[in-house]
PDB file of C-alpha atoms in Angstrom:
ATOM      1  CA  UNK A 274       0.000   0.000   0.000  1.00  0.00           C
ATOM      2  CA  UNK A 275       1.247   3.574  -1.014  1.00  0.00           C
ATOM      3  CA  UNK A 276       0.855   6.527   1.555  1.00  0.00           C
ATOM      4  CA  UNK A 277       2.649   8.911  -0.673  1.00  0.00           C
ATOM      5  CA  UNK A 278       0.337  12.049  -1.328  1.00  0.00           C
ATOM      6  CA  UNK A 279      -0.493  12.738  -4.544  1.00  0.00           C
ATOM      7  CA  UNK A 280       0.379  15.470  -6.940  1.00  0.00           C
ATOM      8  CA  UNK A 281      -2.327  17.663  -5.463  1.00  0.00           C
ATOM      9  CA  UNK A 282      -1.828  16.792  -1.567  1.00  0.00           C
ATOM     10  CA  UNK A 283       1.960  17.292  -2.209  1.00  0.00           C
ATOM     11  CA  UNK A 284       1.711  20.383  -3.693  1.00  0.00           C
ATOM     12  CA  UNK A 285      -0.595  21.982  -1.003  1.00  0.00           C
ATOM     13  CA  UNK A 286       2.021  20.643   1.448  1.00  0.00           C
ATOM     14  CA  UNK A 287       4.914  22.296  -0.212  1.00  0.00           C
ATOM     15  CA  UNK A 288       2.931  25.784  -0.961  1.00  0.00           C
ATOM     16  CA  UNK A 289       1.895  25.736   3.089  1.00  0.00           C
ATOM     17  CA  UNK A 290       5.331  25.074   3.930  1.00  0.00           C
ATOM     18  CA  UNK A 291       6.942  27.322   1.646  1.00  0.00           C
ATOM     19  CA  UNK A 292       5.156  30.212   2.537  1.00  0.00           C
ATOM     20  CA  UNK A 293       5.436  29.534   6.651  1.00  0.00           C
ATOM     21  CA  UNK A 294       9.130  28.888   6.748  1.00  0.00           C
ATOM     22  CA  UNK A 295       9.901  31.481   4.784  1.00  0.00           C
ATOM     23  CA  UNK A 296       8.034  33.842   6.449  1.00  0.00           C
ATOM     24  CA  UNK A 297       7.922  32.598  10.127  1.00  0.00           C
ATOM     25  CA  UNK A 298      11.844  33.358  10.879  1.00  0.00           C
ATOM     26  CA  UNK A 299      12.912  32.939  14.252  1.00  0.00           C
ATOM     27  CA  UNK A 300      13.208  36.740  14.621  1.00  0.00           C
ATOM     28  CA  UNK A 301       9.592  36.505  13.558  1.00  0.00           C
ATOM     29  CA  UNK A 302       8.338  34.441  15.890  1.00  0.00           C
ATOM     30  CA  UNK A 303      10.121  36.027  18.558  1.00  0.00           C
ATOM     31  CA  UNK A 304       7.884  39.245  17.387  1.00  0.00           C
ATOM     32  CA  UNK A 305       5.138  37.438  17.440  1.00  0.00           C
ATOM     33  CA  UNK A 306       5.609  35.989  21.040  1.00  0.00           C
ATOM     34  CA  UNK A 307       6.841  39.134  22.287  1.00  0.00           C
ATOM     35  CA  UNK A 308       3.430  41.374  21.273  1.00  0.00           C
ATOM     36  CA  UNK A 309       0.963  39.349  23.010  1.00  0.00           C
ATOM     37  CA  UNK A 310      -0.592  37.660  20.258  1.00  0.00           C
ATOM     38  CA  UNK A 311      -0.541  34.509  19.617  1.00  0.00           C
ATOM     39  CA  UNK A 312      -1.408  34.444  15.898  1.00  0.00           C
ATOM     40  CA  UNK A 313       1.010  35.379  12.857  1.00  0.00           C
ATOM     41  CA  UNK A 314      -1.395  37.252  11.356  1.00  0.00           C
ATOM     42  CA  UNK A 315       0.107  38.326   7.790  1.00  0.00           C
ATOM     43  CA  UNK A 316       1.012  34.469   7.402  1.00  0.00           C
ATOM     44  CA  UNK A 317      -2.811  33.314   8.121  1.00  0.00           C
ATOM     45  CA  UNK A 318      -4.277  36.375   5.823  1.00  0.00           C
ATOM     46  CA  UNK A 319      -1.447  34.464   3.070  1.00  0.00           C
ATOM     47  CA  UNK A 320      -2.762  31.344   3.705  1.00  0.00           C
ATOM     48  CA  UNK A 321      -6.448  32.027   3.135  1.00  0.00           C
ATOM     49  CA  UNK A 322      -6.079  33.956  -0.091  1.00  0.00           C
ATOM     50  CA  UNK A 323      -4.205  31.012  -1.721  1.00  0.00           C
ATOM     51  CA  UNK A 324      -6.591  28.833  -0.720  1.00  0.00           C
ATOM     52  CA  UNK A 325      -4.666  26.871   2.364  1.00  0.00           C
ATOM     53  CA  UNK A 326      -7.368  27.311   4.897  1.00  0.00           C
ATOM     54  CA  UNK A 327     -10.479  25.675   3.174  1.00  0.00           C
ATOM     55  CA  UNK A 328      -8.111  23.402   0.534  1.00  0.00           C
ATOM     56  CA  UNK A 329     -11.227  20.816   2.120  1.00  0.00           C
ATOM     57  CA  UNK A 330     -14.094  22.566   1.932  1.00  0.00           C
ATOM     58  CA  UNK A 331     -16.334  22.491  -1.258  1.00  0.00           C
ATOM     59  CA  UNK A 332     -15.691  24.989  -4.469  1.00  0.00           C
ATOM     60  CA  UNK A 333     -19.126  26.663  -3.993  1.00  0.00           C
ATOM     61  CA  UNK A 334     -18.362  28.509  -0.705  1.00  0.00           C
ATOM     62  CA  UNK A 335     -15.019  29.127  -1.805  1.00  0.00           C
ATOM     63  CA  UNK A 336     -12.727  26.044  -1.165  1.00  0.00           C
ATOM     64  CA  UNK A 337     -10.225  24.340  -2.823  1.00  0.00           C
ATOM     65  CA  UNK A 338     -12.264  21.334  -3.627  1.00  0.00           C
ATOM     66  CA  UNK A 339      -9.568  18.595  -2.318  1.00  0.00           C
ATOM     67  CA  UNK A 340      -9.907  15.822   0.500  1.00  0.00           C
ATOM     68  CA  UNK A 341      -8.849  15.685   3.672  1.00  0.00           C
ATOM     69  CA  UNK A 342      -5.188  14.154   2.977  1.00  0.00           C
ATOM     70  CA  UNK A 343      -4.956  17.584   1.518  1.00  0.00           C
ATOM     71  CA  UNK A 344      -5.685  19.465   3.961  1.00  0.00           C
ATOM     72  CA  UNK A 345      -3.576  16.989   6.062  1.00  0.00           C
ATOM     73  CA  UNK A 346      -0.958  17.623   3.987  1.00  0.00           C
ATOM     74  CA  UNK A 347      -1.080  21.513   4.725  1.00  0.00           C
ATOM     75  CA  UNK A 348      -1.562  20.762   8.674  1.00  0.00           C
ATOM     76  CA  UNK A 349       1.926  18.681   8.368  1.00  0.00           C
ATOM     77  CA  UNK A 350       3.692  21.823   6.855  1.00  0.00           C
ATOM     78  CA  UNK A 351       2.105  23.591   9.597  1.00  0.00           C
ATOM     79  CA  UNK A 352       3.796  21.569  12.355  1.00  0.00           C
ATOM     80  CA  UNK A 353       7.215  21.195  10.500  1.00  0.00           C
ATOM     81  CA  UNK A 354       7.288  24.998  11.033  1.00  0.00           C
ATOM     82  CA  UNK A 355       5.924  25.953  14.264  1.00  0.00           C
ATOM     83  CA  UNK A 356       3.314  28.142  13.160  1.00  0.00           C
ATOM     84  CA  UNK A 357       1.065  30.022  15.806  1.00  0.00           C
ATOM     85  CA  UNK A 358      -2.142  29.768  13.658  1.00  0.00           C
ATOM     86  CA  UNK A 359      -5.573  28.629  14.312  1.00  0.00           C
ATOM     87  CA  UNK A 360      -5.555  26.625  11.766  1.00  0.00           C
ATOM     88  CA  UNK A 361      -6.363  23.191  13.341  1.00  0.00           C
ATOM     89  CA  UNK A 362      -9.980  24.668  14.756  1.00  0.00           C
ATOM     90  CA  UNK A 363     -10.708  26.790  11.727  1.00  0.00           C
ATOM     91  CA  UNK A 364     -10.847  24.625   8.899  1.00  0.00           C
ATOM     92  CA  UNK A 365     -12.040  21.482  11.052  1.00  0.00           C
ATOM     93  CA  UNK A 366     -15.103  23.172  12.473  1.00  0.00           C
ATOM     94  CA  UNK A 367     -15.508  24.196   8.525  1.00  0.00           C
ATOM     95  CA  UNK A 368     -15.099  21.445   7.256  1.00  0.00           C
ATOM     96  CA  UNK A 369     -17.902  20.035   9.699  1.00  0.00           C
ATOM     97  CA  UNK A 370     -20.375  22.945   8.475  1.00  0.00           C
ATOM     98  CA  UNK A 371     -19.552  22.101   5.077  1.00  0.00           C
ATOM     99  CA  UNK A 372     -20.233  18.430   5.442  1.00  0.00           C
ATOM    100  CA  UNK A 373     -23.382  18.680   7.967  1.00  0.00           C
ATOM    101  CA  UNK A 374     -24.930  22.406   7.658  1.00  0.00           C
ATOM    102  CA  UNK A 375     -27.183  23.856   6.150  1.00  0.00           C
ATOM    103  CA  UNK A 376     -27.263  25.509   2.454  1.00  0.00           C
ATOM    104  CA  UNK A 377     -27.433  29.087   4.612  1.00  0.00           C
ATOM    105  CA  UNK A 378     -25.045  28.401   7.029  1.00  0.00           C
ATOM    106  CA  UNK A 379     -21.994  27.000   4.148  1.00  0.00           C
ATOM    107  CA  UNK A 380     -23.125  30.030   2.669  1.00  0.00           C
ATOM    108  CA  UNK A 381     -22.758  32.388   5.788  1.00  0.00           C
ATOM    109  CA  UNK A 382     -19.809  30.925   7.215  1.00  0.00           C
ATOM    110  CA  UNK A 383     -17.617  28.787   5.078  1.00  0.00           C
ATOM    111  CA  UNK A 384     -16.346  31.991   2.679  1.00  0.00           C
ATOM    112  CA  UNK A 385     -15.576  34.095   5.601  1.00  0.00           C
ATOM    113  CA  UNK A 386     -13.262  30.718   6.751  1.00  0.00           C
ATOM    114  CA  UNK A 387     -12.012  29.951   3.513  1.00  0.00           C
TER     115      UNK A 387
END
């Protein structure tokens, strides 16, 4: 059996982690830590407009369209790298509303995620 990820899950990986270590230097983090935020906030905004965020959630409500490995895929490049981002609660708790709610609530929600 082959656990590789495909073409699609790999590439999601290597955009997440591309953009996160180059972005979230040590000096970074340290700025990060050091205001009293907890969230790197210019890499998240990044993430969501090229599509990291809601890679799982359907194309209607403004996801990428992919499975979960995917979006495993971009949670992996978000532990290699230490990133303080939301992004475990976010997209799950999406990805729930786009699998169990309502036409209304994917509609009122899931964009705002994505």
């Amino acid at each position: 059996m082959d656990f590789s990820f495909d073409e699609s899950q790999q590439a999601a990986h290597d955009l997440a982690h591309q953009i996160l270590s180059d972005k979230l230097t040590m000096e970074r983090l340290m700025t990060i830590e050091a205001s009293g935020e907890w969230i790197a906030r210019a890499e998240w905004a990044e993430l969501g407009n090229v599509g990291l965020i809601g890679i799982a959630f359907r194309e209607d409500v403004g996801g990428g369209g992919l499975d979960e490995v995917a979006w495993g895929a971009v949670l992996q490049a978000h532990g290699e790298t230490v990133a303080p981002l939301p992004l475990l609660a976010s997209s799950l708790a999406g990805m729930a509303i786009d699998r169990f709610g309502s036409d209304q609530q994917r509609q009122q929600w899931l964009p705002k995620v994505a």
